[in-house]
Structure formats: structure tokens, C-alpha cells
Amino acid sequence: MKIIEITKLSKNYGDFQAVKEISFFVEKGEIFGFLGPNGAGKTTTINMLTGLARPTSGEIIISGQDGVKDIKKVQRIIGIVPDESNLYDELSGFDNLVFCASLYGMGRSEREKRAWELLTRFGLDDAGKRPFKAYSKGMKRKLTIAAGIIHEPEILFLDEPTTGIDVKSARQIRELLKALNEQGTTIFLTTHYIEEAEWLCRRIGFIVDGNVIKVSHVDDLLREAQKENIIEFTIEKTSAVLKSSLLERFPGITIKKVSDHSVRIGSTEKIELMPFMKFFAANSIKISEARIIRPSLEEVFVKITGIEIEKLKAENEGKKKWKKL
Amino acid sequence: MEKTLAFWSILRKDIKTYYLKPPNISWGIIFPVSWTLMFFIRSGGAVDIKGILPGVMALSVLFGTTSMLAVTITFERKKRSFERLLLAPISLNLLMLAKTTGTIIFGVINGFIPVLFASFLIDLSGINWFFAFISVLLIAVTSTFLGLFVAVSVSEVFEAQTFSNFFRFPMIFLCGLFIPLDNLPVFLRPLSYLLPLTYGADLLKLAVSHRGSIPVWLNLLVLVTYGTGLFLISTYNIQKKWIY
């Protein structure tokens, strides 16, 4: 059953078209991942779905209601966790949750009970009376997620929930999201972390330059990618000559230079290791490692979006801007 | 019921969170208090305290409300917590009324601080307190919505304070608070009549020292029109600028 249905949704900012007639749907009870590089249109799409941006054209149906005209009705059944922990610094964790609950019309005893329940569930009960500004980044993120589900929404929108927090907190958040989904909450997730999407999501939509270019089940994406056999060789030095010699000797393979010292050889057929070892030995190239690569969602992402993994990682860490290849 | 709950929660949260924020204390409390003391103490008996009381009260309201708005709106907008309110299932008009009510209350309290000081120095009998309260309330409403208009137009708290000063300080001299409108140069008078505080100050003068020069109905009409107009323009601007 479709709980979110988007048809030909577009958003223009002056002459710039941030989202270009995208159409896809999210099924009730699933975790749907929405992936793409920076500036691809992920946040603009979430903003349109949650009522923080007005679509230029197109249709949004959320739980049977018009997400453009009746956005205030829709906001009653959705929860939103923005990419920034935007609760109130001066209020305690408990007061923040109680305040957020009151915006959804929850009675006093109900909202206080729910706030403590969530603080306990998120491991924040000891910090419940501390001001939000005294929380660590991970704690802030957890409380922001708790605020997003205080009114028990049918659908939860999460924009980069684990960006910029420590590994332990990120893992806890993923576990919490999984548990939340198992209890019936539909989750719409955007993330830079491909492994997070692979672990959490049932289906994934890829957005690049404002276009949704593929929507598929994670299992199908992986199955498709794993049709190809890949071996990565770590050698002394790669070169253009090496590439042409390999192609000449082993027609039908694909070669990808990973770094100055490693090369990936791919084939739809099973790859025998020995002929390659002999080839490198005959050409006096020392091999320090040979390993089978099992394509993950990262490779799928690279293939679909054309974004190099290294650049994506650098982008995740905020070290440099991505460049489309 | 749900709307009332959301309204009170936002109002209570703003009072608890922002009344004692530094920009509020400096511009909204210390500045009007200093201003009041400067007039009342330094002037000694040379100045008719009752005569200048309406002006000082009006200024306290003006500085208090515009400073508070710069914090409650601009600060929250900057920290993105305002988005949380925009994403809640409450109408924009209700949200903005809740955000501005805390400021109006702050302005009214500020407006009576000079009265408190004056009560130690002069006899305040003869003041129409009911009318004075209504006047202060109307000035607070109008200047709150003026502050809202400014807060929606800028992105930083300091910008809001600076921008506010462009109209706050000229108002001191142009609204008949300390210099009667008839004593102003002829070419400045039309400008005075364009400023809402002129009408608020006139109402206050009538309540405190029975010396108003503009018909009461006109004062009320202009203040209500200004308040409504500024509120509608501000909510329209929020819809245009903040719901992208």
C-alpha cells in the first residue's frame, strides 16, 4: 500500500530547477532511502513533502491526503527530523519534548508520560533535566529524533540523521530507527552514508541533479551489482600501458584504476586468478595483494550516480566539494 | 482546544526562554530604565515629570517590544528552531499571534516601569489608569507588529536591532513625545503623522496629563489599522520568504 505518492513534482528557484518532475512512491511500513550527492535535490524534496517548501508543480499524496493543499492535516501524521538538531538550547531535554508534544495537541499527562518514555528509550533519562545546550552531538541528535516521534507519527522524515556524530551514537540511532520501523512507522530517510542505507532501507531512490534516476529494492540493486565478478590487485604501480596490455591479453574484462597502486578487474564470467598472476610475473610487476571484491551498495551508487566513492567520502567528512565526473 | 494548547505552549516557552536574553535585557530593559532615570533624576524639578511620563512610557514599550521580537523571531530563525513551529500542524496566523503575544506582554510591563519610578517622585492621582492601560496595550501591539515586520526582513539579531534603530530613534523626536507636534518644522510634520507612535503617544498624553491633540477615534483607528496591516504584511512575508 502506497503511503506517499509523488507525481511529476518540480521545484524552481527563479531560473534554477532544483527538482525536475520527479515521480515515485513510498510503501506503508518500509524504510525508504533517498540518496544523492550534495545539491542533488534531497532536502528540497523533503521540504516539499513536509510543507517547508511549496512545489512549483506536481502532486503529493500522503496517507490519502493532498500534501500540497492540505499540508496542515498532513503535518499531523508526519514527524520530521531535520539535518540540524534544532531544539531549544535553554530548555531541558524533557521540556523540549513536552513543548513539541503540545504543538500536536497532546494533553499534559499524556505528553509528560510520553516524554519520559522516549527519554528512557533513547538512553537520555539521566540527562532529561539538563538543558539541551549541555548535550553532546549524539545526545542532541537522539533527542531531535525523539522530538520527531513524540506524537507517534505514521511517517517519519529523517534528513541525514547520523551525520557528524560519533560511531557509537550513530549505531544506536540506526538500531532505534530499525526498532521504530518494526513497530510500524514508515521512514523516509536521506543519508550520505551508503552502508547506513544498505543496512536500514528496503527500497532506495537515487536523485542526481534534481532527477530521480532509479528506484529499486536494495536486494535487487545488490543482486544486479553482484552479477559482476571483481578482483582487486594491489601492485607496484599502475599505468596506461598495463591497462592496454591486460585488455589485449584478457579480452572481455573491464579494468578500473582504483589508485596508483591498485586496479580492479571485472568480468561477468568467473575470474581465474592464476592467469593474472602469471601475466603480472611475466611483466615483472610485483603483486602485494589480490582480493575478491563483493560489490556493495556503494558500487551501485557510483554506477548509478557517477560519483566516485572517495569523493563521496570526502564530501561526507566535509573536506572538499564533490565534482561530478 | 488543541489550538489553545499550542498557543499557550509557544507563549509560555517564549516567556521562559527569551525574557532574560542579553539583547532583551540591554535594549528592552536597561535602555528604557536608564532613559527613565535620566529624565526623572537628572532633570530634578526643572522638568514636568507628569508631562514627559507619556513619552517615556511609549519609548519603553517601543524599545522593549522591538528588542524582544528581534530575539524571539530572528534568533529562532537563525537557529532553525522556527522551522519546527512552521512544520507543526498549526496555522501561520495562530503561530505568529502566539509568538507576538509574549512580546506584547513584555512591552506592557516595560511601559509601566517609568510609572513605578515616577510614583516615588510625584503624585500620580488624576491619571485615567484604564485609558492609560489601553493606550500602552495599543502601542505595544503596534510596535510589536512593527518589530515583527523588521524581524522578518533580516536574518541576524544584530541586523534587527540596527534596522529597528532607524525608526526607533527618529520616532523619539518626531512623534510628539518630547517636542509637541506644533513645534516641529512644518516640513517634518507630515512625517510625524505617518508614524504610528504619534497616535499612541497622543492617547497616552490624554490618559496621563489630559493633553491629547488628535481625536481619540482617529488615534484608535490608526493604531488598529497599522497593527492589522503590519501583521498581515509580516505573515505574507513569512509565507513568501520562509516557506520557500
Coordinates of C-alpha atoms in Angstrom, one line a residue:
Chain A
M1 CA 0.0 0.0 0.0
K2 CA 1.4 3.4 -1.0
I3 CA 1.6 5.9 1.8
I4 CA 3.5 8.6 -0.1
E5 CA 2.9 9.1 -3.8
I6 CA 4.7 11.8 -5.7
T7 CA 3.8 12.7 -9.3
K8 CA 5.7 15.0 -11.6
L9 CA 6.9 17.1 -8.6
S10 CA 9.1 20.1 -9.6
K11 CA 10.6 23.0 -7.7
N12 CA 12.1 26.0 -9.4
Y13 CA 14.1 28.8 -7.7
G14 CA 14.0 31.5 -10.4
D15 CA 15.7 30.1 -13.4
F16 CA 17.2 27.2 -11.5
Q17 CA 15.2 24.0 -11.4
A18 CA 16.2 22.1 -8.2
V19 CA 13.8 19.2 -8.6
K20 CA 12.7 18.1 -12.1
E21 CA 9.3 16.4 -12.4
I22 CA 10.1 13.5 -10.1
S23 CA 7.7 10.7 -9.6
F24 CA 8.0 7.8 -7.1
F25 CA 6.2 6.3 -4.2
V26 CA 6.9 5.0 -0.7
E27 CA 5.1 1.9 0.7
K28 CA 3.5 1.8 4.1
G29 CA 5.8 0.3 6.7
E30 CA 9.0 0.5 4.8
I31 CA 12.2 2.4 5.3
F32 CA 12.8 4.3 2.0
G33 CA 16.2 5.7 1.4
F34 CA 16.6 8.8 -0.7
L35 CA 20.2 9.0 -1.8
G36 CA 22.2 11.5 -3.9
P37 CA 25.2 13.8 -3.7
N38 CA 25.1 17.3 -2.2
G39 CA 22.8 19.7 -4.1
A40 CA 21.0 16.8 -5.9
G41 CA 17.6 17.9 -4.5
K42 CA 17.2 15.7 -1.5
T43 CA 16.4 18.4 1.1
T44 CA 14.3 20.3 -1.3
T45 CA 12.2 17.2 -1.9
I46 CA 11.8 16.6 1.9
N47 CA 10.9 20.3 2.4
M48 CA 8.2 20.0 -0.2
L49 CA 6.9 16.7 1.3
T50 CA 6.8 18.2 4.8
G51 CA 5.4 21.7 4.0
L52 CA 8.5 23.8 4.3
A53 CA 8.7 24.5 0.6
R54 CA 5.9 25.0 -1.9
P55 CA 6.1 22.8 -5.1
T56 CA 6.2 24.7 -8.4
S57 CA 4.2 21.9 -9.9
G58 CA 3.2 18.3 -9.4
E59 CA 1.2 16.3 -6.9
I60 CA 1.9 14.9 -3.4
I61 CA -0.4 12.4 -1.8
I62 CA 0.4 11.4 1.8
S63 CA -1.7 8.9 3.5
G64 CA -4.6 9.7 1.1
Q65 CA -4.4 13.4 1.7
D66 CA -3.3 16.2 -0.6
G67 CA 0.2 17.1 0.6
V68 CA 0.1 20.5 -1.2
K69 CA -3.4 21.9 -0.4
D70 CA -3.9 20.1 3.0
I71 CA -0.4 20.3 4.3
K72 CA -1.6 21.2 7.9
K73 CA -3.6 18.0 8.0
V74 CA -0.7 16.0 6.7
Q75 CA 1.7 17.6 9.3
R76 CA -0.5 16.0 12.0
I77 CA 0.6 12.5 10.9
I78 CA 4.2 13.1 10.0
G79 CA 7.3 13.6 12.1
I80 CA 10.3 15.5 10.9
V81 CA 13.9 15.2 11.9
P82 CA 15.9 17.9 10.1
D83 CA 19.6 17.7 9.3
E84 CA 20.4 20.0 12.2
S85 CA 19.4 19.4 15.8
N86 CA 17.2 22.4 16.1
L87 CA 15.6 22.1 19.6
Y88 CA 15.7 24.9 22.2
D89 CA 19.1 25.3 23.9
E90 CA 17.6 26.9 27.0
L91 CA 15.0 24.2 27.6
S92 CA 15.8 20.8 29.2
G93 CA 15.5 17.6 27.2
F94 CA 12.3 16.9 29.0
D95 CA 10.8 20.4 28.5
N96 CA 11.8 20.3 24.8
L97 CA 9.9 17.0 24.3
V98 CA 6.9 18.3 26.3
F99 CA 6.8 21.5 24.2
C100 CA 6.9 19.6 20.9
A101 CA 4.1 17.3 22.1
S102 CA 1.9 20.3 23.0
L103 CA 2.2 21.5 19.4
Y104 CA 0.3 18.4 18.4
G105 CA -2.4 18.9 21.0
M106 CA -1.3 16.2 23.4
G107 CA -2.7 16.6 26.9
R108 CA -0.4 17.4 29.8
S109 CA -0.2 13.9 31.5
E110 CA 0.0 12.2 28.1
R111 CA 2.9 14.4 26.9
E112 CA 4.8 14.1 30.1
K113 CA 4.4 10.3 30.2
R114 CA 5.5 10.1 26.5
A115 CA 8.5 12.4 27.1
W116 CA 9.9 10.2 29.9
E117 CA 9.1 7.1 27.9
L118 CA 11.2 8.4 25.0
L119 CA 14.0 9.7 27.2
T120 CA 14.3 6.3 28.7
R121 CA 14.1 4.5 25.3
F122 CA 16.8 6.8 23.9
G123 CA 19.0 6.4 26.9
L124 CA 18.6 10.1 27.9
D125 CA 16.6 9.7 31.1
D126 CA 19.6 10.8 33.2
A127 CA 20.0 13.9 31.1
G128 CA 16.3 14.7 30.9
K129 CA 16.5 17.7 33.2
R130 CA 19.8 19.1 31.7
P131 CA 19.5 21.9 29.2
F132 CA 19.7 20.9 25.6
K133 CA 22.8 23.1 25.1
A134 CA 24.7 20.8 27.6
Y135 CA 24.1 17.7 25.5
S136 CA 26.8 16.1 23.3
K137 CA 26.2 16.0 19.5
G138 CA 25.0 12.4 19.7
M139 CA 22.6 13.1 22.5
K140 CA 21.2 16.2 20.7
R141 CA 20.6 14.0 17.6
K142 CA 18.8 11.4 19.7
L143 CA 16.6 14.0 21.4
T144 CA 15.8 15.6 18.0
I145 CA 14.7 12.2 16.7
A146 CA 12.6 11.7 19.9
A147 CA 11.0 15.1 19.3
G148 CA 10.1 13.9 15.8
I149 CA 8.2 10.9 17.1
I150 CA 6.7 12.4 20.2
H151 CA 3.3 12.4 18.6
E152 CA 3.6 8.9 17.2
P153 CA 3.6 9.8 13.6
E154 CA 2.7 7.4 10.8
I155 CA 5.6 8.6 8.7
L156 CA 9.0 9.9 9.9
F157 CA 11.1 12.0 7.6
L158 CA 14.8 12.0 8.6
D159 CA 17.4 14.2 6.9
E160 CA 20.9 12.9 7.5
P161 CA 20.2 11.5 10.9
T162 CA 23.7 10.3 11.7
T163 CA 25.9 13.0 10.0
G164 CA 28.6 14.4 12.2
I165 CA 28.1 12.2 15.3
D166 CA 30.4 9.5 16.8
V167 CA 30.2 5.9 15.7
K168 CA 28.6 4.6 18.9
S169 CA 25.8 7.2 18.8
A170 CA 25.3 6.6 15.0
R171 CA 24.9 2.8 15.6
Q172 CA 22.4 3.4 18.5
I173 CA 20.4 5.7 16.2
R174 CA 20.3 3.1 13.5
E175 CA 19.1 0.5 15.9
L176 CA 16.4 2.8 17.2
L177 CA 15.2 3.6 13.7
K178 CA 15.1 -0.1 12.9
A179 CA 13.1 -0.8 16.0
L180 CA 10.8 2.2 15.3
N181 CA 10.1 0.8 11.8
E182 CA 9.4 -2.7 13.2
Q183 CA 6.7 -1.1 15.3
G184 CA 5.0 0.2 12.1
T185 CA 6.4 3.7 11.4
T186 CA 7.2 4.3 7.7
I187 CA 10.6 6.0 7.4
F188 CA 11.7 8.3 4.7
L189 CA 15.5 8.7 5.1
T190 CA 18.1 10.7 3.3
T191 CA 21.7 9.9 4.1
H192 CA 25.2 10.3 2.8
Y193 CA 26.2 7.0 4.3
I194 CA 25.6 4.3 1.8
E195 CA 26.2 1.5 4.3
E196 CA 23.6 3.0 6.5
A197 CA 21.1 2.9 3.7
E198 CA 22.1 -0.6 2.8
W199 CA 21.6 -1.7 6.4
L200 CA 18.4 0.1 7.1
C201 CA 16.4 0.5 3.8
R202 CA 14.1 -1.8 2.0
R203 CA 14.0 0.4 -1.1
I204 CA 16.1 3.2 -2.4
G205 CA 15.6 6.1 -4.7
F206 CA 18.6 7.8 -6.3
I207 CA 18.4 11.5 -7.1
V208 CA 21.0 13.3 -9.2
D209 CA 20.7 16.9 -10.5
G210 CA 17.1 17.0 -9.5
N211 CA 16.1 13.8 -11.3
V212 CA 15.2 10.6 -9.7
I213 CA 17.1 8.2 -11.8
K214 CA 16.4 4.9 -10.2
V215 CA 14.1 3.5 -7.5
S216 CA 14.6 -0.1 -6.6
H217 CA 14.7 -2.7 -3.8
V218 CA 18.1 -2.9 -2.1
D219 CA 18.3 -6.6 -2.7
D220 CA 17.6 -6.2 -6.4
L221 CA 20.3 -3.5 -6.6
L222 CA 22.8 -5.7 -4.9
R223 CA 21.9 -8.8 -6.9
E224 CA 22.4 -6.8 -10.1
A225 CA 25.7 -5.4 -9.0
Q226 CA 27.0 -8.8 -7.8
K227 CA 26.4 -10.3 -11.2
E228 CA 29.9 -8.9 -12.0
N229 CA 33.0 -10.7 -10.5
I230 CA 35.7 -8.3 -9.4
I231 CA 39.2 -8.9 -8.2
E232 CA 41.3 -6.1 -6.9
F233 CA 45.1 -6.3 -7.3
T234 CA 47.5 -4.2 -5.3
I235 CA 50.6 -3.8 -7.4
E236 CA 53.8 -1.7 -7.6
K237 CA 52.4 0.9 -10.0
T238 CA 49.6 1.1 -12.5
S239 CA 50.0 2.6 -15.9
A240 CA 48.1 3.1 -19.2
V241 CA 50.4 0.6 -20.8
L242 CA 49.4 -2.0 -18.2
K243 CA 45.7 -1.4 -18.9
S244 CA 46.1 -1.9 -22.7
S245 CA 48.3 -5.0 -22.2
L246 CA 45.7 -6.5 -19.8
L247 CA 42.9 -5.8 -22.3
E248 CA 44.9 -7.3 -25.1
R249 CA 45.7 -10.5 -23.1
F250 CA 42.2 -10.9 -21.5
P251 CA 39.6 -9.6 -23.9
G252 CA 36.1 -9.0 -22.4
I253 CA 37.3 -7.9 -19.0
T254 CA 36.8 -4.4 -17.5
I255 CA 39.6 -2.6 -15.8
K256 CA 39.3 0.2 -13.3
K257 CA 42.2 2.0 -11.8
V258 CA 41.4 2.5 -8.1
S259 CA 44.7 4.2 -7.1
D260 CA 48.3 4.4 -8.3
H261 CA 48.8 1.0 -6.7
S262 CA 45.6 -0.9 -7.2
V263 CA 43.5 -1.9 -10.1
R264 CA 40.1 -3.7 -10.3
I265 CA 39.4 -6.3 -12.9
G266 CA 35.8 -7.2 -13.6
S267 CA 34.1 -9.8 -15.7
T268 CA 30.6 -11.4 -15.9
E269 CA 32.5 -14.7 -16.2
K270 CA 34.2 -16.3 -13.3
I271 CA 37.8 -14.9 -13.0
E272 CA 40.6 -17.4 -12.6
L273 CA 43.4 -15.9 -10.5
M274 CA 46.4 -17.8 -11.9
P275 CA 46.5 -16.4 -15.5
F276 CA 46.6 -12.9 -14.0
M277 CA 49.4 -13.8 -11.5
K278 CA 51.4 -15.2 -14.4
F279 CA 50.7 -12.1 -16.5
F280 CA 52.0 -9.8 -13.8
A281 CA 55.0 -12.0 -13.2
A282 CA 55.8 -12.1 -16.9
N283 CA 55.7 -8.3 -16.9
S284 CA 57.9 -8.1 -13.8
I285 CA 55.1 -6.4 -11.8
K286 CA 55.1 -7.4 -8.1
I287 CA 51.8 -8.1 -6.5
S288 CA 51.3 -7.5 -2.8
E289 CA 47.6 -8.4 -2.6
A290 CA 44.8 -9.9 -4.6
R291 CA 41.3 -9.9 -3.2
I292 CA 37.8 -10.6 -4.3
I293 CA 35.5 -7.6 -4.2
R294 CA 31.9 -8.2 -3.4
P295 CA 30.1 -5.2 -4.9
S296 CA 28.2 -3.3 -2.2
L297 CA 25.6 -0.6 -2.5
E298 CA 28.5 1.9 -2.7
E299 CA 29.4 0.4 -6.1
V300 CA 25.8 0.6 -7.1
F301 CA 25.7 4.2 -6.0
V302 CA 28.8 5.0 -8.0
K303 CA 27.5 3.3 -11.1
I304 CA 24.1 5.0 -10.9
T305 CA 25.1 8.5 -9.9
G306 CA 28.6 8.6 -11.4
I307 CA 30.0 9.9 -8.1
E308 CA 33.4 8.4 -7.1
I309 CA 33.4 6.8 -3.6
E310 CA 36.5 8.7 -2.5
K311 CA 34.9 12.0 -3.4
L312 CA 31.7 10.9 -1.7
K313 CA 33.6 10.1 1.5
A314 CA 35.4 13.4 1.3
E315 CA 32.1 15.1 0.9
N316 CA 30.7 13.2 4.0
E317 CA 33.6 14.5 6.0
G318 CA 33.2 17.9 4.7
K319 CA 36.7 18.0 3.5
K320 CA 36.0 19.0 -0.1
K321 CA 33.2 19.6 -2.5
W322 CA 32.2 16.8 -4.8
K323 CA 32.7 17.0 -8.5
K324 CA 30.6 15.1 -10.9
L325 CA 32.8 13.0 -13.2
Chain B
M1 CA -8.7 23.2 22.5
E2 CA -5.7 22.0 20.6
K3 CA -5.1 25.5 19.1
T4 CA -5.4 27.0 22.6
L5 CA -2.9 24.5 23.9
A6 CA -0.4 25.2 21.1
F7 CA -0.9 29.0 21.6
W8 CA -0.2 28.8 25.4
S9 CA 2.7 26.5 25.0
I10 CA 4.5 28.8 22.5
L11 CA 3.7 31.8 24.6
R12 CA 5.0 30.2 27.8
K13 CA 8.1 28.8 26.1
D14 CA 9.0 32.3 24.8
I15 CA 8.5 34.0 28.1
K16 CA 10.6 31.3 29.9
T17 CA 13.3 31.3 27.2
Y18 CA 13.6 34.8 26.0
Y19 CA 12.6 37.4 28.6
L20 CA 16.0 37.4 30.1
K21 CA 18.1 37.0 26.9
P22 CA 21.0 39.6 26.8
P23 CA 19.7 41.7 23.8
N24 CA 16.3 41.9 25.6
I25 CA 18.0 43.0 28.9
S26 CA 20.2 45.6 27.3
W27 CA 17.7 47.1 24.7
G28 CA 14.4 46.2 26.3
I29 CA 15.1 46.7 30.0
I30 CA 18.3 48.6 30.8
F31 CA 17.9 51.1 28.0
P32 CA 14.4 52.2 28.9
V33 CA 15.2 52.2 32.7
S34 CA 18.3 54.4 32.1
W35 CA 16.3 56.6 29.9
T36 CA 13.6 57.0 32.5
L37 CA 16.1 57.6 35.3
M38 CA 18.0 60.1 33.2
F39 CA 14.8 62.2 32.7
F40 CA 13.4 61.8 36.2
I41 CA 16.6 62.2 38.3
R42 CA 18.9 64.3 36.3
S43 CA 16.2 66.8 35.4
G44 CA 15.2 67.2 39.0
G45 CA 12.4 69.6 39.5
A46 CA 13.1 71.5 36.3
V47 CA 11.1 69.2 34.2
D48 CA 7.4 68.4 34.5
I49 CA 7.6 64.7 35.2
K50 CA 4.0 64.1 34.5
G51 CA 4.4 65.9 31.2
I52 CA 7.2 63.7 30.0
L53 CA 5.8 60.5 31.5
P54 CA 3.7 59.5 28.4
G55 CA 6.8 59.9 26.2
V56 CA 9.0 57.8 28.4
M57 CA 6.3 55.1 28.7
A58 CA 5.8 55.0 25.0
L59 CA 9.6 54.7 24.4
S60 CA 9.9 51.9 26.9
V61 CA 7.2 50.0 25.1
L62 CA 8.7 50.7 21.7
F63 CA 12.3 49.5 22.7
G64 CA 11.0 46.6 24.7
T65 CA 8.8 45.1 22.0
T66 CA 11.1 45.6 19.1
S67 CA 14.1 44.2 21.0
M68 CA 12.1 41.1 22.1
L69 CA 10.9 40.4 18.6
A70 CA 14.4 40.5 17.2
V71 CA 15.2 37.7 19.7
T72 CA 12.1 35.6 19.5
I73 CA 11.8 35.6 15.7
T74 CA 15.3 36.4 14.3
F75 CA 17.2 34.3 16.8
E76 CA 14.9 31.3 16.4
R77 CA 15.0 31.6 12.6
K78 CA 18.8 31.7 12.7
K79 CA 19.0 28.6 14.9
R80 CA 16.3 26.9 12.7
S81 CA 14.1 26.1 15.6
F82 CA 11.5 28.4 14.0
E83 CA 11.2 25.7 11.3
R84 CA 9.9 23.3 14.0
L85 CA 7.0 25.7 14.5
L86 CA 6.4 26.1 10.8
L87 CA 6.2 22.3 10.5
A88 CA 3.7 21.9 13.3
P89 CA 0.0 21.4 12.4
I90 CA -1.0 25.0 13.5
S91 CA -1.9 27.9 11.2
L92 CA 0.7 30.6 10.5
N93 CA -1.6 33.2 11.9
L94 CA -2.0 31.4 15.2
L95 CA 1.7 30.8 15.4
M96 CA 2.5 34.4 14.8
L97 CA -0.1 35.6 17.3
A98 CA 1.4 33.2 19.9
K99 CA 4.9 34.5 19.1
T100 CA 3.9 38.1 19.4
T101 CA 1.7 37.9 22.5
G102 CA 4.7 37.3 24.7
T103 CA 6.3 40.4 23.2
I104 CA 3.1 42.5 23.8
I105 CA 3.0 41.4 27.4
F106 CA 6.7 42.3 27.7
G107 CA 6.0 45.7 26.2
V108 CA 3.1 46.4 28.5
I109 CA 5.3 45.5 31.6
N110 CA 8.1 47.7 30.2
G111 CA 5.6 50.6 29.7
F112 CA 4.7 50.7 33.4
I113 CA 8.4 50.7 34.6
P114 CA 8.6 54.5 34.3
V115 CA 5.3 54.8 36.1
L116 CA 6.8 52.8 39.0
F117 CA 9.8 55.3 39.2
A118 CA 7.5 58.3 38.8
S119 CA 5.4 57.1 41.7
F120 CA 8.3 57.7 44.0
L121 CA 8.7 61.3 42.8
I122 CA 5.3 62.7 42.1
D123 CA 1.7 62.4 42.8
L124 CA 0.1 60.3 40.1
S125 CA -3.5 60.9 41.0
G126 CA -5.7 62.1 38.2
I127 CA -4.3 59.6 35.7
N128 CA -7.0 57.6 33.9
W129 CA -5.4 54.2 34.5
F130 CA -7.9 52.2 32.4
F131 CA -7.3 54.5 29.4
A132 CA -3.5 54.5 30.1
F133 CA -3.5 50.7 30.1
I134 CA -5.5 50.6 26.8
S135 CA -3.0 53.1 25.3
V136 CA 0.0 51.2 26.4
L137 CA -1.5 48.0 25.1
L138 CA -2.3 49.5 21.7
I139 CA 1.2 51.0 21.4
A140 CA 2.6 47.6 22.4
V141 CA 0.6 45.8 19.8
T142 CA 1.5 48.2 17.0
S143 CA 5.2 48.4 17.9
T144 CA 5.3 44.6 18.2
F145 CA 4.0 44.2 14.7
L146 CA 6.4 46.8 13.5
G147 CA 9.2 44.8 15.2
L148 CA 7.8 41.6 13.6
F149 CA 8.0 43.4 10.2
V150 CA 11.7 44.2 10.8
A151 CA 12.4 40.7 12.3
V152 CA 11.0 39.0 9.2
S153 CA 13.0 41.2 6.9
V154 CA 16.5 40.4 8.3
S155 CA 18.5 37.3 9.2
E156 CA 20.7 38.3 12.2
V157 CA 19.7 39.6 15.6
F158 CA 22.2 42.5 15.3
E159 CA 20.7 43.4 11.9
A160 CA 17.2 43.5 13.5
Q161 CA 18.5 45.8 16.3
T162 CA 20.3 48.1 13.9
F163 CA 17.4 48.2 11.4
S164 CA 15.0 48.9 14.3
N165 CA 17.1 51.9 15.4
F166 CA 16.4 53.5 12.0
F167 CA 12.9 54.1 13.0
R168 CA 13.1 53.9 16.8
F169 CA 15.4 57.0 17.3
P170 CA 13.6 59.3 14.7
M171 CA 10.4 58.4 16.5
I172 CA 11.7 59.9 19.7
F173 CA 11.8 63.3 18.1
L174 CA 9.1 63.1 15.5
C175 CA 6.2 61.6 17.4
G176 CA 5.4 64.5 19.7
L177 CA 6.8 62.6 22.7
F178 CA 9.0 65.4 24.0
I179 CA 8.6 68.0 21.3
P180 CA 5.0 68.9 20.6
L181 CA 4.0 68.3 17.0
D182 CA 3.1 72.0 16.6
N183 CA 6.6 73.0 17.5
L184 CA 8.2 70.8 14.8
P185 CA 9.3 72.3 11.5
V186 CA 6.4 72.3 9.0
F187 CA 8.2 70.1 6.5
L188 CA 8.6 67.4 9.2
R189 CA 5.0 67.3 10.4
P190 CA 3.6 65.1 7.6
L191 CA 6.3 62.5 8.5
S192 CA 5.1 62.6 12.1
Y193 CA 1.6 61.8 11.1
L194 CA 2.8 58.8 9.2
L195 CA 4.4 57.2 12.3
P196 CA 2.0 55.1 14.5
L197 CA 3.7 56.1 17.7
T198 CA 2.4 59.7 17.2
Y199 CA -1.1 58.4 17.7
G200 CA -0.1 56.1 20.6
A201 CA 1.7 58.9 22.4
D202 CA -1.3 61.2 21.9
L203 CA -3.6 58.7 23.5
L204 CA -1.2 58.3 26.4
K205 CA -0.9 62.0 26.9
L206 CA -4.7 62.2 27.1
A207 CA -4.8 59.4 29.8
V208 CA -1.9 60.8 31.8
S209 CA -2.0 64.6 31.5
H210 CA -5.3 65.2 29.6
R211 CA -3.4 67.0 26.8
G212 CA -4.2 65.0 23.6
S213 CA -4.3 66.9 20.3
I214 CA -5.7 64.2 17.9
P215 CA -9.3 62.9 18.2
V216 CA -9.4 59.7 20.2
W217 CA -11.3 57.8 17.4
L218 CA -8.6 58.7 14.9
N219 CA -5.8 57.5 17.3
L220 CA -7.6 54.2 17.8
L221 CA -8.4 53.8 14.1
V222 CA -4.8 54.5 13.0
L223 CA -3.3 52.2 15.6
V224 CA -5.6 49.3 14.8
T225 CA -5.1 49.8 11.1
Y226 CA -1.3 49.9 11.5
G227 CA -1.3 46.8 13.7
T228 CA -3.5 44.8 11.4
G229 CA -1.7 45.9 8.3
L230 CA 1.8 45.2 9.7
F231 CA 0.7 41.8 11.0
L232 CA -0.8 40.8 7.6
I233 CA 2.3 42.0 5.7
S234 CA 4.6 40.2 8.0
T235 CA 2.7 36.8 7.8
Y236 CA 2.6 37.3 4.0
N237 CA 6.4 37.9 4.0
I238 CA 6.9 34.8 6.1
Q239 CA 4.9 32.7 3.7
K240 CA 6.9 34.1 0.7
K241 CA 10.3 34.1 2.3
W242 CA 10.4 31.3 4.8
I243 CA 8.2 28.7 3.2
Y244 CA 10.5 28.6 0.2

